[in-house]
PDB file of C-alpha atoms in Angstrom:
ATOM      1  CA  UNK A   1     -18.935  50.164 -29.980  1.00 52.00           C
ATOM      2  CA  UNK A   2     -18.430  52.733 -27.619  1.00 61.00           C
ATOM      3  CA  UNK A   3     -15.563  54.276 -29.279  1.00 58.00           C
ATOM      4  CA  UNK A   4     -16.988  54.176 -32.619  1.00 66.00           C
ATOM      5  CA  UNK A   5     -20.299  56.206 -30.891  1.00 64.00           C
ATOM      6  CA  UNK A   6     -18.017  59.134 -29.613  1.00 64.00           C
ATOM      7  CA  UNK A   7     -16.336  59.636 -32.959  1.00 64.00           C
ATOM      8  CA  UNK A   8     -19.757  59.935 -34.702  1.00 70.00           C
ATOM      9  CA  UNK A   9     -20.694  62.358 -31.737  1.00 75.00           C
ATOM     10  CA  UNK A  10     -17.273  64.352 -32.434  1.00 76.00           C
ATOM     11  CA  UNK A  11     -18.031  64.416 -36.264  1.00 76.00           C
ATOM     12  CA  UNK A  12     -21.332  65.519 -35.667  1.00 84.00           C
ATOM     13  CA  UNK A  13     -20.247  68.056 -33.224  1.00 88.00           C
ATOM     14  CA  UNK A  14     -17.776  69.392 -35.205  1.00 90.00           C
ATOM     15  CA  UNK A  15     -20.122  69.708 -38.693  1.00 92.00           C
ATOM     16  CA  UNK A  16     -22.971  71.601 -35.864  1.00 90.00           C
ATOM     17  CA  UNK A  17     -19.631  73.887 -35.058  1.00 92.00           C
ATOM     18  CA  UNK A  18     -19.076  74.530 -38.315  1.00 94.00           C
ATOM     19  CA  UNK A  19     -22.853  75.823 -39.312  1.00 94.00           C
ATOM     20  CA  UNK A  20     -22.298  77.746 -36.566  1.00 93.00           C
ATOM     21  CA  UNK A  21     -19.479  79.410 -37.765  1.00 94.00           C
ATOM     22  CA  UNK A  22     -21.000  80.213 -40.860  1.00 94.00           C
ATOM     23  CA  UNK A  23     -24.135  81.590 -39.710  1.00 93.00           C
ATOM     24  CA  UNK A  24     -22.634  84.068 -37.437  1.00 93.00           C
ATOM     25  CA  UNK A  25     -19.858  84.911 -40.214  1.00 93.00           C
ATOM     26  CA  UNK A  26     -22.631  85.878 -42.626  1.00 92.00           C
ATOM     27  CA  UNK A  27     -24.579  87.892 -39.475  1.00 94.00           C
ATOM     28  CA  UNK A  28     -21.648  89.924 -39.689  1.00 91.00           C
ATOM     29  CA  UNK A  29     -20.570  88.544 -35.434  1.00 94.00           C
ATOM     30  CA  UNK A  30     -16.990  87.539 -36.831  1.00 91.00           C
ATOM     31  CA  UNK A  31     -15.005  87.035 -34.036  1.00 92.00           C
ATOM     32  CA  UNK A  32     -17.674  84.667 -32.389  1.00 93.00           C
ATOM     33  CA  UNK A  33     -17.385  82.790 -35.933  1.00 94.00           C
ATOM     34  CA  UNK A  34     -13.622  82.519 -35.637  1.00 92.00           C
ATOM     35  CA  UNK A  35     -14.309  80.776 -32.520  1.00 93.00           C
ATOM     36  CA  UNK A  36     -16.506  78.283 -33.202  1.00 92.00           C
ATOM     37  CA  UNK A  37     -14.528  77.221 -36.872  1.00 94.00           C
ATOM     38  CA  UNK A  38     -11.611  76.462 -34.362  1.00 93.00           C
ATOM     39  CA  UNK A  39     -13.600  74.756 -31.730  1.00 92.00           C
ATOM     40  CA  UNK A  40     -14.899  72.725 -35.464  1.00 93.00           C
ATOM     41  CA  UNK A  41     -11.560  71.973 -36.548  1.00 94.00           C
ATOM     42  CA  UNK A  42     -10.257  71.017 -33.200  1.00 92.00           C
ATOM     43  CA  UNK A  43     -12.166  68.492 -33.087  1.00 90.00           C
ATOM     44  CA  UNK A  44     -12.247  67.761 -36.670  1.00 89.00           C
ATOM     45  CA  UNK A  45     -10.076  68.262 -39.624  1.00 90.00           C
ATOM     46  CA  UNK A  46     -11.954  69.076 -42.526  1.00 90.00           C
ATOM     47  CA  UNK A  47     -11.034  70.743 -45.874  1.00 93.00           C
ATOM     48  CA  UNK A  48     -14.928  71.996 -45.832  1.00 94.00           C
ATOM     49  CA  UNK A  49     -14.678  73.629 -42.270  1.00 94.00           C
ATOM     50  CA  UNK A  50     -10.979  74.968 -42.867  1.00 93.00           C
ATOM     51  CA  UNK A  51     -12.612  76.358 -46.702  1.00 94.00           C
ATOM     52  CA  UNK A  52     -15.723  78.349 -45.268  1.00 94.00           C
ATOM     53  CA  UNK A  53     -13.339  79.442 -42.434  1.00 92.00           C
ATOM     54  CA  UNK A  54     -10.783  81.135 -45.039  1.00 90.00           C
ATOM     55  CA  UNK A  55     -13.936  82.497 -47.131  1.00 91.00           C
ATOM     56  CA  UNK A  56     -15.144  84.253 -43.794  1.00 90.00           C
ATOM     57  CA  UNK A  57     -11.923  85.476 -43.188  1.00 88.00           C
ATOM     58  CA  UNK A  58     -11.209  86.687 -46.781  1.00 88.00           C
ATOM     59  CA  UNK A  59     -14.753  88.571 -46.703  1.00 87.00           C
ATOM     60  CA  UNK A  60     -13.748  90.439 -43.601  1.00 84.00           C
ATOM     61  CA  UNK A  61     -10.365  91.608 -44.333  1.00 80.00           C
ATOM     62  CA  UNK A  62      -8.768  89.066 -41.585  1.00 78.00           C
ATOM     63  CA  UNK A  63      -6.926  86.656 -43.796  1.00 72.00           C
ATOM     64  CA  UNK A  64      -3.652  87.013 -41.718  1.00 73.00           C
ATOM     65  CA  UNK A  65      -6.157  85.938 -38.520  1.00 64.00           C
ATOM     66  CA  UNK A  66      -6.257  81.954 -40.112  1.00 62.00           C
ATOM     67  CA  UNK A  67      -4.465  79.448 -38.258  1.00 59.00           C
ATOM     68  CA  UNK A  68      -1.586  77.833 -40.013  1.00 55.00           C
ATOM     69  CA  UNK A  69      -0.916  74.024 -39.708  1.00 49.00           C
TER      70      UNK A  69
END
């Protein structure tokens, strides 16, 4: 039970890390947005995290900035 709990907390985290992301992204704080899509898909994989993380980097001219697995 226990271990099932933390993964919900760690999908949950990463989703919150993800909003925050976005919010900053479109509040024009980019680099702080960079920072919390990778804290989001560190803990996370997630083709709609890894998505709004390319779109933020595509609308600021940093597309060479996204991680590459």
């Amino acid at each position: 039970i226990h271990m099932n709990a933390v993964a919900n907390l760690k999908s949950s985290l990463s989703i919150v890390f993800m909003y925050l992301g976005l919010i900053l992204s479109r509040l024009s704080d980019v680099q702080s947005s960079i920072e919390f899509y990778e804290k989001s898909l560190n803990l996370e994989e997630n083709y709609l995290t890894s998505f709004n993380y390319v779109v933020s980097l595509i609308n600021n001219e940093m597309l060479g900035n996204a991680r590459v697995k």
